[in-house]
Structures are given as structure tokens and as C-alpha cells.
Tab-separated table of C-alpha atoms in Angstrom:
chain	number	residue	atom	x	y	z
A	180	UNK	CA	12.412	24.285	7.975
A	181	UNK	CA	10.027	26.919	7.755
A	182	UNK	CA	7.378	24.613	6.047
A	183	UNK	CA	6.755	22.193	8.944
A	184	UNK	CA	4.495	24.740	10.392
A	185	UNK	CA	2.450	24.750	7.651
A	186	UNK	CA	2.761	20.876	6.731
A	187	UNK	CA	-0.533	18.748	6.157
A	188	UNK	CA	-1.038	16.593	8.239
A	189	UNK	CA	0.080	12.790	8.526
A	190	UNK	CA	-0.948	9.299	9.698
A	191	UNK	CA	0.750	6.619	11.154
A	192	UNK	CA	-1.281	3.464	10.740
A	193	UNK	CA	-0.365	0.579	12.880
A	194	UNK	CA	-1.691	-3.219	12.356
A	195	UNK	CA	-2.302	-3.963	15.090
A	196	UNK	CA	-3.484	-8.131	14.747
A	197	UNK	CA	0.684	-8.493	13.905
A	198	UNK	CA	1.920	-11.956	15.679
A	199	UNK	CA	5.832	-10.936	14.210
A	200	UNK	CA	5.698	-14.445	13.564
A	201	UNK	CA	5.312	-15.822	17.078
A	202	UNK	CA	3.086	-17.872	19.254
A	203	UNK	CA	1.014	-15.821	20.763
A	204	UNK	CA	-1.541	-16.867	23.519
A	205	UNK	CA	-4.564	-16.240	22.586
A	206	UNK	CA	-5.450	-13.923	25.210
A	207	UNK	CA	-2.092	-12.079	24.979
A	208	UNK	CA	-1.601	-8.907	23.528
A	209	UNK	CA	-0.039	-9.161	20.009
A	210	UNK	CA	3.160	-7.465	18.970
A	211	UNK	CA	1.442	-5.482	17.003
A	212	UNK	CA	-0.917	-4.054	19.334
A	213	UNK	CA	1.947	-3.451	21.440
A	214	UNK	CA	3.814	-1.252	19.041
A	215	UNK	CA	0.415	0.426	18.894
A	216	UNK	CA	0.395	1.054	22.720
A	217	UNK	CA	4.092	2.012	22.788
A	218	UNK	CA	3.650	4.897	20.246
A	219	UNK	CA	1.235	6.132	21.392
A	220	UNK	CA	2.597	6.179	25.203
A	221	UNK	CA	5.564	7.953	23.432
A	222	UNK	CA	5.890	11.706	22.277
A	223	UNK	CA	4.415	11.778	19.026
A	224	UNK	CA	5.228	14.385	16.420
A	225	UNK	CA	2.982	17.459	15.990
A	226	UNK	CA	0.505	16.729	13.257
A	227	UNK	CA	1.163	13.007	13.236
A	228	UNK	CA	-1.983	10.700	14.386
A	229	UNK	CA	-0.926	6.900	14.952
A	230	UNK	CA	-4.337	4.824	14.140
A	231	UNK	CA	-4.511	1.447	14.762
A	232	UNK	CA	-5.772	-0.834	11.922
A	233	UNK	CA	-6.669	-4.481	11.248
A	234	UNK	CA	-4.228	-6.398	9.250
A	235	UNK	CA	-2.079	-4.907	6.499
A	236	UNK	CA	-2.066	-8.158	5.097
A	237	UNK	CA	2.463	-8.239	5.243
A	238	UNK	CA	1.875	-10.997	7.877
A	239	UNK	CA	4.883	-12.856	7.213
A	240	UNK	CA	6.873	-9.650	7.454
A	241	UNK	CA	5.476	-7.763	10.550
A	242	UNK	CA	5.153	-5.603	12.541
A	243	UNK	CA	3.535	-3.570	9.523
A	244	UNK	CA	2.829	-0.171	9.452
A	245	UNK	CA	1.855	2.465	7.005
A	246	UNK	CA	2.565	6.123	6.844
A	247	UNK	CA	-0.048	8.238	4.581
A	248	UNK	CA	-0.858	11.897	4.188
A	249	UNK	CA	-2.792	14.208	2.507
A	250	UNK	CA	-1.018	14.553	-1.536
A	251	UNK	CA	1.650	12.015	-0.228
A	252	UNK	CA	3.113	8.877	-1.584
A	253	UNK	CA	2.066	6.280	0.989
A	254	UNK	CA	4.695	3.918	2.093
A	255	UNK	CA	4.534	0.539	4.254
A	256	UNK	CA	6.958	-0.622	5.792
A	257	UNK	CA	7.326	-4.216	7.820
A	258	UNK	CA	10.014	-5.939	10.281
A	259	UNK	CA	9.563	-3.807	12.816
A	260	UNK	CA	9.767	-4.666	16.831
A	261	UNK	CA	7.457	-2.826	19.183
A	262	UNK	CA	10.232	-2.537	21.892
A	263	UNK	CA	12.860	-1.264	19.459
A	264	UNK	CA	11.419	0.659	16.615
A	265	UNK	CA	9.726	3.180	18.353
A	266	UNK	CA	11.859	6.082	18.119
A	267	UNK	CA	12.796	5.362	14.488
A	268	UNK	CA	8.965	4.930	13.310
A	269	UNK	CA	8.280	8.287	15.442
A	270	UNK	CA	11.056	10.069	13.649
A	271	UNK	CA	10.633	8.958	10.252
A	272	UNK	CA	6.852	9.804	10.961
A	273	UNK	CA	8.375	13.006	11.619
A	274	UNK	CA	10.139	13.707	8.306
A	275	UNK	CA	7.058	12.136	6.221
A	276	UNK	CA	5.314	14.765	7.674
A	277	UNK	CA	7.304	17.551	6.496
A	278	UNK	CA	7.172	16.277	3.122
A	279	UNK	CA	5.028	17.942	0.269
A	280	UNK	CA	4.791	14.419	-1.475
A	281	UNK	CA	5.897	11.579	0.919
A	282	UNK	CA	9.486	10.892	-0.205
A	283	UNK	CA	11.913	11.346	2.379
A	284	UNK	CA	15.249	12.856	0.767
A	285	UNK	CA	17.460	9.759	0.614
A	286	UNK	CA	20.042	10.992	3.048
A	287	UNK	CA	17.753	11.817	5.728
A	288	UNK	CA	15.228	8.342	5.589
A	289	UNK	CA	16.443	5.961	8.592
A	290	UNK	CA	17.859	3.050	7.412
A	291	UNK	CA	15.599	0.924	8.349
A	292	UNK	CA	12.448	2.441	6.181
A	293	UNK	CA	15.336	2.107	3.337
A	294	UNK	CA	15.868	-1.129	3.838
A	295	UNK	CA	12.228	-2.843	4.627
A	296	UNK	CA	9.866	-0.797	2.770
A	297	UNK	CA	7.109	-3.252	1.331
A	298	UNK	CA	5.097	-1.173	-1.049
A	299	UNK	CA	4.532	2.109	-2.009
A	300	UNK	CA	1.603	3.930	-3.274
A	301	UNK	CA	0.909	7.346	-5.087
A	302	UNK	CA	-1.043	10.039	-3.928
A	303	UNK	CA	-4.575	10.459	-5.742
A	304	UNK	CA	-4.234	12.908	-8.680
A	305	UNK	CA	-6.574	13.951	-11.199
A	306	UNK	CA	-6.757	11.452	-14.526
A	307	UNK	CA	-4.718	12.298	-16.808
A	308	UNK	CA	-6.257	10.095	-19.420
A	309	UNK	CA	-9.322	9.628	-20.178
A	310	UNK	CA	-10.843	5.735	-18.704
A	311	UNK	CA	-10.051	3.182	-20.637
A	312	UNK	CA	-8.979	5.240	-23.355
B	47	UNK	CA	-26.039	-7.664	-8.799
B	48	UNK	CA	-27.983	-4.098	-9.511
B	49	UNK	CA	-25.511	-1.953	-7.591
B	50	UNK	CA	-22.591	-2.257	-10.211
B	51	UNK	CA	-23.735	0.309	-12.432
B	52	UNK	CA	-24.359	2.923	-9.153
B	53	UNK	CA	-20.380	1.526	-8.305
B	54	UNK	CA	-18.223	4.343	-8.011
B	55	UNK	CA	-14.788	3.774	-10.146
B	56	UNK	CA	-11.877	2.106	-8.967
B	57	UNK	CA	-8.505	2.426	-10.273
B	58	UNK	CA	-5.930	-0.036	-11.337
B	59	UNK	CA	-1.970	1.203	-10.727
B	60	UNK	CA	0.363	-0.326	-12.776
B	61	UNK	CA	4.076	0.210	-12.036
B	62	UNK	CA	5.633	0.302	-15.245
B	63	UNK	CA	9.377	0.031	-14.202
B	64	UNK	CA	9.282	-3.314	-12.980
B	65	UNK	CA	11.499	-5.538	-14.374
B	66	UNK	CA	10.180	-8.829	-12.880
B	67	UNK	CA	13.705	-9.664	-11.778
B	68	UNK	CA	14.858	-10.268	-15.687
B	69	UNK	CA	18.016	-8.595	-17.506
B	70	UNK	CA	16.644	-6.214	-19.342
B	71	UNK	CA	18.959	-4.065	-21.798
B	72	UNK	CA	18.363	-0.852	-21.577
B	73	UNK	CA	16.239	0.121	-24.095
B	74	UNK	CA	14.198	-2.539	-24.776
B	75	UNK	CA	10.255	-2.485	-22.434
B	76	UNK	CA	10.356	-3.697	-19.399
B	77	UNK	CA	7.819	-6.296	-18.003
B	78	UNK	CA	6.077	-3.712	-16.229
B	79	UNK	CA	5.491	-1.402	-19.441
B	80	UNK	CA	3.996	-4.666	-21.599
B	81	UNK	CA	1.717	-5.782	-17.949
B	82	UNK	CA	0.495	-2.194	-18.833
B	83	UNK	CA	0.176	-2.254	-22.472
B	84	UNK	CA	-1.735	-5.251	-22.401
B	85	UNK	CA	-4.411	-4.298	-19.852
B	86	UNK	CA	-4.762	-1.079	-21.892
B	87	UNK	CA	-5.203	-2.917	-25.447
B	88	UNK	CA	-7.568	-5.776	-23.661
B	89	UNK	CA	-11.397	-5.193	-22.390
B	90	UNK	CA	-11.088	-2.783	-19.508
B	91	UNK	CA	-14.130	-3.262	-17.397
B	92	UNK	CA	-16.168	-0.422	-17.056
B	93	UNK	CA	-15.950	2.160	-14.156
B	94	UNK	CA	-12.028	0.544	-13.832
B	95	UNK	CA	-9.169	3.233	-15.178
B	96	UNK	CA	-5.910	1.230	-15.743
B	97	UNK	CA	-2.828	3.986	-14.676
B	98	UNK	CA	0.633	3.934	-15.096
B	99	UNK	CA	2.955	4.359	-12.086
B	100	UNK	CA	6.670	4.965	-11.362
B	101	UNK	CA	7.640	2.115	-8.457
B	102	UNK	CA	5.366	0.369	-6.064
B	103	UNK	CA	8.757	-0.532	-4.618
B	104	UNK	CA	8.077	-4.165	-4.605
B	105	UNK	CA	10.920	-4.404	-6.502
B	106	UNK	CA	11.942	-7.925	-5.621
B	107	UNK	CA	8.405	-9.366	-6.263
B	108	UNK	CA	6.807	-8.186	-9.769
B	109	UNK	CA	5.037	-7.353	-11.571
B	110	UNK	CA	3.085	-5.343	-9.516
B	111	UNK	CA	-0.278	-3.657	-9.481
B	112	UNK	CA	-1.922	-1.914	-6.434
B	113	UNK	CA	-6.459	-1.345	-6.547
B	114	UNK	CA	-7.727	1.539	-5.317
B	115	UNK	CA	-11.169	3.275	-5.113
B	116	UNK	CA	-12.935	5.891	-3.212
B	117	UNK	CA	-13.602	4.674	-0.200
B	118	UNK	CA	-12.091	0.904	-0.629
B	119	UNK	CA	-9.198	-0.795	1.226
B	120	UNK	CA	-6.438	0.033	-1.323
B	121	UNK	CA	-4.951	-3.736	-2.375
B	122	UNK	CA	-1.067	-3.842	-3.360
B	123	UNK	CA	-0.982	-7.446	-5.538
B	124	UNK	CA	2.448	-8.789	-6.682
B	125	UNK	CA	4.277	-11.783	-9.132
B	126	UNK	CA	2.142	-10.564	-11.695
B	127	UNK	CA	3.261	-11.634	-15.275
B	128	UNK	CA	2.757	-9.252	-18.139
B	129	UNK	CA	1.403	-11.918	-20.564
B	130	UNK	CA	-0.578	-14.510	-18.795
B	131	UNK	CA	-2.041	-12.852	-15.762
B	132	UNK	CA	-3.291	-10.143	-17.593
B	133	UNK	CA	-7.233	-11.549	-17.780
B	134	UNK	CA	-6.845	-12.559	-13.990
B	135	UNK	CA	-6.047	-8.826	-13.104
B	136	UNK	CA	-9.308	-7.398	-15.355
B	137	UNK	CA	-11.987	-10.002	-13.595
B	138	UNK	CA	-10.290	-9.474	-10.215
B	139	UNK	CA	-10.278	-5.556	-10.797
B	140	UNK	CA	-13.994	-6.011	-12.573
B	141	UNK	CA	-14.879	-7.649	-8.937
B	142	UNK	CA	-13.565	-5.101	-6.802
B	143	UNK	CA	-14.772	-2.123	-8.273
B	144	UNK	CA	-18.333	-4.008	-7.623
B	145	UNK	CA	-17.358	-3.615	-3.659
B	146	UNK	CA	-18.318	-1.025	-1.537
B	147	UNK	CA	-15.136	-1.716	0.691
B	148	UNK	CA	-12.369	-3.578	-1.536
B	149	UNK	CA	-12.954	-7.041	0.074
B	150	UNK	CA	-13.347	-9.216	-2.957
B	151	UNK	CA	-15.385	-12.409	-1.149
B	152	UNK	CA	-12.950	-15.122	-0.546
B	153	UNK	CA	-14.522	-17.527	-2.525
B	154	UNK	CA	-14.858	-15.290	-5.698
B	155	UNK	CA	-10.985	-13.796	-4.698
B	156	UNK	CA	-9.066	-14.843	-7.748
B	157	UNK	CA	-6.388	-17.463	-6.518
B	158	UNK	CA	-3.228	-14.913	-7.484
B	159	UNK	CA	-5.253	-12.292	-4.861
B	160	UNK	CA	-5.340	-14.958	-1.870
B	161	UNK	CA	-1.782	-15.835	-2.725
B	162	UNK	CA	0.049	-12.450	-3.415
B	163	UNK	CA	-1.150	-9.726	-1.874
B	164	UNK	CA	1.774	-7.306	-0.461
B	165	UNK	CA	-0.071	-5.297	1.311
B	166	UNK	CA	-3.283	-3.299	1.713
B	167	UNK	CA	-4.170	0.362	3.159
B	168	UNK	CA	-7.513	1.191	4.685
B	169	UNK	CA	-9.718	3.782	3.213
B	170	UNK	CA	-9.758	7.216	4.463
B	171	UNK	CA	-11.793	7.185	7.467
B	172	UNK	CA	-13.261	10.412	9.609
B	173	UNK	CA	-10.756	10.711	12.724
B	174	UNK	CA	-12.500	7.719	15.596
B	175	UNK	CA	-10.346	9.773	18.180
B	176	UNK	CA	-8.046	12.680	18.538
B	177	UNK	CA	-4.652	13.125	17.687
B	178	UNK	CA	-2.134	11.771	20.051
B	179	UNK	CA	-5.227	11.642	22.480
């Protein structure tokens, strides 16, 4: 695709305070923070930058994450496991990227952002109404 | 508090195609439409622009709004109903515009915040480290 090149960029943001919904020792490292460490330890897409964050607030549904971009539609998506998710959050990071407005054609989004997306968001656009009015 | 009238705006997303899980035949307005058309006929705080939206894809969990402003953690709030949570949204949306951040105090946090929130998206923040470094 001849627009990748030129694609703005995109951010993978990764909560990082996730338990998944387990007991976690207190001075253990969370699931969350290890899907964090495993990303980034992995080959992440060109223009993609994985930034970890402090509590999506989807803490009965984690691991959370939330992919965002510059004009895009930002999407977050929950249930995932740090040990087996990786590749699919890297390559749907992947795609995001290459869209102009976040939406990954239908086909082509992994199954598992189809099925366990929490909330989307749109991009900020200028009003189109006045405040209020 | 003197800083409201230096806050900068804050926008309140409304996705109109919700359904809130009801039957709705096909031409008639859907919950989402009348959540909308209420906060738009009702006293809009100032500084807060109520907007329309296609899907926040928490399908399974309307009505739903999302809070956003420059600079704030962006606030995805869900199980809204279009006729009696309608004042809640205004003096929740009135109190977060008044926030530098988005974090409503917890003890002002209208009880349908503390108990729905979906999800929530950090502001745009200056790179802390480089991509993929």
C-alpha cells in the first residue's frame, strides 16, 4: 500500500496497573505491565509507539489497551493476555496505522479486536454547530 | 472556584444510534437520538458543546456518552437513560469541564460516573521516550 509510507503516526497505549482479574502479589509485576514489557521486547511496527498508561478504567475486562492516532477513531479494546496477544495487538497496531481514520476494513481487523472492542471514540473535528446552539 | 470561567471547553459525545438494548422499529428514534435531544433542549452548561456521534461501540451497555476536552483524560460513561439521567450527565459534564485533567473528585463524582465508566483515554501527552526505544 503505497500510503503506509506516508501514514501518521500511531499509539499503542497499554494499562499497565491491569491484575486480568487475578491475585497478584503485591510486589509482582501485573499482567498488565507485562504485556507492556512483552511489546515492547517485540518488533514493533514502524511508526507505532506502545506507551504505558495508568488504568483505563475496563478493570473487570483487562488487559486494556487503546490504539489512537493523529485524525483517527480511537478504539479500546480489553481481554487480552500478555503471553498470547502480542502478535495480534502488534499487527492490528499495524493496520490502525495505515488507516486515514482508524477503522480497520472489516475483513482485515483480527478477530479478536472484532470481538472485544470496549469503546470507541472519534477523532477531534472542527464544530460543526455552534455550542449549545 | 475562579478558574471556571478561564476553563477551556469540554465536549460531550453522544452516540445517537444506541438503542439501549430495546426493539426499536425502524423508523421510530432511538434512545440514543432522544439522550441527545434532551441534553440539547435542557440548560447546557457553559464552555460544554453537546455532539452527536455515530457508535461508541458500547453497544451492549447504553446509552452512552464519552467527555472530552483539551488536555483532559477523555471519560467513556455507559447505562445512560435518555429521560432520567439526562440532569446527572449536565452537572457531571458542568464538573469536568471545571478540571484541568478530567478527574472529577471522587466525592463530587456523580454516583452513575463511579459506577459506569467504560473506559477512559489519557490526554495527548509530549512523547516521555522514543519510539520503540
Amino acid at each position: 500500500m503505497t500510503e503506509t509510507d506516508e501514514a501518521k503516526p500511531a499509539e499503542l497505549l497499554v494499562c499497565i496497573k491491569c491484575r486480568r482479574g487475578t491475585e497478584i502479589p503485591e510486589d509482582d509485576r501485573r499482567p498488565g505491565a507485562r504485556l507492556y514489557d512483552n511489546l515492547k521486547s517485540s518488533d514493533v511496527p514502524d511508526g507505532v509507539t506502545v506507551t504505558p498508561v495508568e488504568c483505563l478504567q475496563n478493570c473487570e475486562g483487562g488487559c486494556t489497551v487503546a490504539l489512537r492516532g493523529p485524525g483517527r477513531w480511537t478504539y479500546v479494546y480489553g481481554a487480552l493476555h500478555e503471553d498470547t496477544d502480542v502478535e495480534t495487538l502488534l499487527g492490528g497496531a499495524a493496520l490502525y496505522r495505515e488507516t486515514t481514520d482508524g477503522l480497520i476494513p472489516w475483513r482485515q481487523r483480527p478477530e479478536h479486536f472484532k470481538r472485544n472492542c470496549v469503546a470507541r471514540v472519534p477523532p477531534l473535528t472542527p464544530a460543526k454547530e455552534a455550542a449549545n446552539g
